[in-house]
Short mmCIF file of C-alpha atoms in Angstrom, two decimals:
data_model
loop_
_atom_site.label_atom_id
_atom_site.label_comp_id
_atom_site.label_asym_id
_atom_site.label_seq_id
_atom_site.Cartn_x
_atom_site.Cartn_y
_atom_site.Cartn_z
CA UNK A 232 46.73 81.44 272.20
CA UNK A 233 48.36 80.08 269.09
CA UNK A 234 47.90 76.51 267.91
CA UNK A 235 49.12 74.49 264.96
CA UNK A 236 47.20 71.64 263.38
CA UNK A 237 48.75 69.05 261.12
CA UNK A 238 47.01 66.13 259.50
CA UNK A 239 46.79 63.27 258.95
CA UNK A 240 48.82 61.76 261.80
CA UNK A 241 49.71 58.67 259.83
CA UNK A 242 49.52 57.83 256.15
CA UNK A 243 50.39 54.77 254.09
CA UNK A 244 50.57 55.42 250.37
CA UNK A 245 51.66 53.29 247.39
CA UNK A 246 54.59 54.28 245.23
CA UNK A 247 53.49 56.59 242.44
CA UNK A 248 50.45 57.94 244.25
CA UNK A 249 49.95 61.66 244.99
CA UNK A 250 50.41 63.27 248.39
CA UNK A 251 48.85 66.19 250.19
CA UNK A 252 49.69 67.06 253.79
CA UNK A 253 48.05 70.08 255.35
CA UNK A 254 49.08 72.38 258.16
CA UNK A 255 47.16 75.31 259.61
CA UNK A 256 48.01 77.80 262.30
CA UNK A 257 45.53 79.64 264.49
CA UNK A 258 45.86 82.69 266.69
CA UNK A 259 48.54 84.55 264.77
CA UNK A 260 48.94 86.37 261.49
CA UNK A 261 51.71 86.49 258.89
CA UNK A 262 53.74 83.67 260.45
CA UNK A 263 56.80 82.13 258.89
CA UNK A 264 55.91 78.53 258.02
CA UNK A 265 58.19 75.54 257.61
CA UNK A 266 58.13 71.93 256.48
CA UNK A 267 60.76 69.58 257.94
CA UNK A 268 61.37 65.90 257.30
CA UNK A 269 62.80 63.62 259.93
CA UNK A 270 64.47 60.36 258.91
CA UNK A 271 65.89 57.91 261.41
CA UNK A 272 69.36 58.90 262.52
CA UNK A 273 69.46 61.94 260.27
CA UNK A 274 67.89 64.63 262.37
CA UNK A 275 65.53 67.19 260.87
CA UNK A 276 65.95 68.43 257.34
CA UNK A 277 64.35 71.70 256.32
CA UNK A 278 62.39 71.13 253.11
CA UNK A 279 60.51 74.40 252.54
CA UNK A 280 59.91 77.70 254.25
CA UNK A 281 57.53 80.53 253.55
CA UNK A 282 57.55 84.14 254.73
CA UNK A 283 54.21 85.00 253.13
CA UNK A 284 51.38 83.90 250.87
CA UNK A 285 52.69 82.34 247.66
CA UNK A 286 56.27 82.95 248.82
CA UNK A 287 57.92 79.55 249.04
CA UNK A 288 61.60 78.73 249.25
CA UNK A 289 62.95 75.24 248.73
CA UNK A 290 66.00 74.14 250.64
CA UNK A 291 66.54 70.77 249.04
CA UNK A 292 65.79 69.60 245.48
CA UNK A 293 63.34 66.74 245.70
CA UNK A 294 60.16 65.09 244.64
CA UNK A 295 58.03 67.38 246.81
CA UNK A 296 56.48 70.81 246.48
CA UNK A 297 54.84 73.23 248.89
CA UNK A 298 52.14 75.85 248.60
CA UNK A 299 50.72 78.55 250.84
CA UNK A 300 47.30 79.49 249.46
CA UNK A 301 46.29 81.37 252.61
CA UNK A 302 48.21 83.22 255.29
CA UNK A 303 48.00 80.43 257.85
CA UNK A 304 47.82 77.37 255.62
CA UNK A 305 50.81 75.42 254.37
CA UNK A 306 50.50 72.36 252.13
CA UNK A 307 53.10 69.77 251.22
CA UNK A 308 52.46 67.87 248.00
CA UNK A 309 53.82 65.34 245.60
CA UNK A 310 52.52 64.18 242.23
CA UNK A 311 54.15 60.75 242.48
CA UNK A 312 55.56 59.39 245.69
CA UNK A 313 58.86 57.51 245.86
CA UNK A 314 59.91 54.98 248.48
CA UNK A 315 62.52 57.48 249.65
CA UNK A 316 59.77 59.94 250.56
CA UNK A 317 58.91 57.87 253.62
CA UNK A 318 59.55 59.67 256.89
CA UNK A 319 58.12 61.83 259.62
CA UNK A 320 57.00 65.23 258.32
CA UNK A 321 56.76 68.17 260.67
CA UNK A 322 55.17 71.54 260.08
CA UNK A 323 56.29 74.51 262.17
CA UNK A 324 55.55 78.20 262.51
CA UNK A 325 57.36 81.24 263.87
CA UNK A 326 55.79 84.58 264.63
CA UNK A 327 57.46 87.81 263.67
CA UNK A 328 58.11 88.56 267.34
CA UNK A 329 59.38 85.08 268.16
CA UNK A 330 62.88 83.68 268.03
CA UNK A 331 61.83 80.03 268.21
CA UNK A 332 59.62 77.85 266.05
CA UNK A 333 56.61 75.87 267.24
CA UNK A 334 55.94 72.43 265.82
CA UNK A 335 52.89 70.42 264.91
CA UNK A 336 52.44 66.81 265.95
CA UNK A 337 53.81 65.45 262.70
CA UNK A 338 52.69 63.04 259.98
CA UNK A 339 54.20 59.57 259.70
CA UNK A 340 54.31 58.79 255.98
CA UNK A 341 55.09 55.29 254.79
CA UNK A 342 55.40 54.73 251.06
CA UNK A 343 54.93 51.08 250.10
CA UNK B 111 76.39 78.47 256.70
CA UNK B 112 75.58 77.02 260.06
CA UNK B 113 75.94 73.46 261.30
CA UNK B 114 75.21 71.64 264.54
CA UNK B 115 76.94 68.54 265.86
CA UNK B 116 75.50 66.37 268.60
CA UNK B 117 78.31 64.07 269.55
CA UNK B 118 76.26 61.26 271.06
CA UNK B 119 73.46 59.55 269.19
CA UNK B 120 72.36 57.59 272.26
CA UNK B 121 72.87 58.16 275.97
CA UNK B 122 71.68 55.49 278.43
CA UNK B 123 71.60 56.47 282.10
CA UNK B 124 70.05 55.21 285.31
CA UNK B 125 67.27 57.07 287.05
CA UNK B 126 68.47 59.81 289.42
CA UNK B 127 71.90 59.93 287.74
CA UNK B 128 73.23 63.15 286.19
CA UNK B 129 73.34 63.52 282.44
CA UNK B 130 75.02 65.77 279.88
CA UNK B 131 74.02 65.91 276.23
CA UNK B 132 76.64 67.57 274.13
CA UNK B 133 76.11 70.09 271.35
CA UNK B 134 78.64 72.03 269.29
CA UNK B 135 77.84 74.45 266.51
CA UNK B 136 79.62 76.22 263.69
CA UNK B 137 78.63 79.60 262.34
CA UNK B 138 80.33 82.67 260.85
CA UNK B 139 77.58 84.92 262.25
CA UNK B 140 75.91 85.26 265.63
CA UNK B 141 73.22 82.71 266.35
CA UNK B 142 70.43 81.91 268.74
CA UNK B 143 70.68 78.47 270.38
CA UNK B 144 67.89 76.06 271.25
CA UNK B 145 67.22 72.67 272.74
CA UNK B 146 64.06 70.85 271.69
CA UNK B 147 62.67 67.59 273.07
CA UNK B 148 60.69 65.01 271.11
CA UNK B 149 58.65 62.22 272.70
CA UNK B 150 57.83 59.17 270.55
CA UNK B 151 55.65 59.95 267.53
CA UNK B 152 55.16 63.54 268.56
CA UNK B 153 56.32 66.94 267.39
CA UNK B 154 59.15 68.91 268.93
CA UNK B 155 58.73 70.99 272.05
CA UNK B 156 61.03 73.84 272.99
CA UNK B 157 62.99 72.98 276.13
CA UNK B 158 65.12 76.09 276.49
CA UNK B 159 66.83 78.79 274.48
CA UNK B 160 69.77 81.16 274.63
CA UNK B 161 69.31 84.55 273.04
CA UNK B 162 71.64 86.85 274.97
CA UNK B 163 72.67 87.80 278.48
CA UNK B 164 73.41 85.16 281.08
CA UNK B 165 75.09 82.20 279.46
CA UNK B 166 73.29 79.73 281.74
CA UNK B 167 69.66 79.10 280.85
CA UNK B 168 67.23 76.83 282.66
CA UNK B 169 64.00 75.01 281.90
CA UNK B 170 61.08 74.52 284.23
CA UNK B 171 61.71 70.77 284.54
CA UNK B 172 65.28 70.90 285.82
CA UNK B 173 67.33 70.98 282.62
CA UNK B 174 69.94 73.65 282.06
CA UNK B 175 72.31 74.57 279.25
CA UNK B 176 75.33 76.81 279.15
CA UNK B 177 76.44 78.81 276.15
CA UNK B 178 80.20 78.74 275.72
CA UNK B 179 81.24 81.08 272.92
CA UNK B 180 84.91 80.15 272.91
CA UNK B 181 84.14 76.45 272.58
CA UNK B 182 81.05 77.06 270.40
CA UNK B 183 79.11 74.71 272.61
CA UNK B 184 75.66 74.58 274.19
CA UNK B 185 75.61 71.41 276.29
CA UNK B 186 72.42 70.31 278.06
CA UNK B 187 72.59 69.03 281.63
CA UNK B 188 70.35 67.69 284.33
CA UNK B 189 71.63 66.75 287.79
CA UNK B 190 69.10 63.95 288.36
CA UNK B 191 67.04 62.38 285.56
CA UNK B 192 63.64 60.72 285.74
CA UNK B 193 62.13 57.93 283.69
CA UNK B 194 59.88 60.54 282.10
CA UNK B 195 62.93 62.31 280.63
CA UNK B 196 63.33 59.45 278.14
CA UNK B 197 63.04 61.16 274.76
CA UNK B 198 65.10 62.45 271.85
CA UNK B 199 66.78 65.80 272.30
CA UNK B 200 67.71 68.12 269.46
CA UNK B 201 70.08 71.05 269.54
CA UNK B 202 69.42 73.80 267.00
CA UNK B 203 70.63 77.23 265.90
CA UNK B 204 69.18 80.07 263.92
CA UNK B 205 70.82 83.23 262.63
CA UNK B 206 70.51 86.10 265.07
CA UNK B 207 68.23 88.74 263.64
CA UNK B 208 67.47 86.73 260.51
CA UNK B 209 64.02 87.33 259.05
CA UNK B 210 63.57 83.75 257.89
CA UNK B 211 64.22 82.16 261.27
CA UNK B 212 65.23 78.84 259.77
CA UNK B 213 66.36 76.36 262.38
CA UNK B 214 69.39 74.19 261.69
CA UNK B 215 69.24 71.00 263.74
CA UNK B 216 71.71 68.46 264.95
CA UNK B 217 70.97 64.77 264.37
CA UNK B 218 69.57 64.31 267.85
CA UNK B 219 70.49 62.40 270.99
CA UNK B 220 68.24 59.66 272.32
CA UNK B 221 68.21 59.75 276.10
CA UNK B 222 67.15 56.47 277.68
CA UNK B 223 66.58 56.54 281.43
CA UNK B 224 66.52 53.13 283.09
CA UNK B 225 65.14 52.26 286.52
#
């Protein structure tokens, strides 16, 4: 069966520090991968999606970047965090034969 | 472009009462429709989906949703809620047949079930 791992679960980082959040998927190949951010009262905002290795599309201009160095690995990064980067970050995947996406457990990021 | 509107940000109900969470969408192309549920500090879990065929779809835990094309709605209902149904519910759409499969979400509805 397929599983998705996302870590860390919580993270507190100072303003100006770098960020690296990692997501891996098991049990499938060539998935579509997504990074969403959830802010209170604002629903889920799609940040990045990827349809293949090194193929990243950004939906919203921001202080973040994403990379996909391997087929089932998706990384969200920042060189210098801003206070406004705080939120709940969710990784998701969708198989080629699926219509729905499957989500990881999320990372609660607090920038202080 | 697609958009999703969830009309109620919070819905308080008493245990064993019926509930309806409303969802309307806008799209110039055909879409798939989804309801996801999120428990505190967790990821999203798929509750049910409409792809085609019968406009009434049901989940294993008693929720159901009906696709209404003329009203562009996909409201979620349950005839009798439990305390354990307390969670945030998100309505979402994706373009039918789209290779990217990007989900567009509403802002969510927090369902609070009281004893």
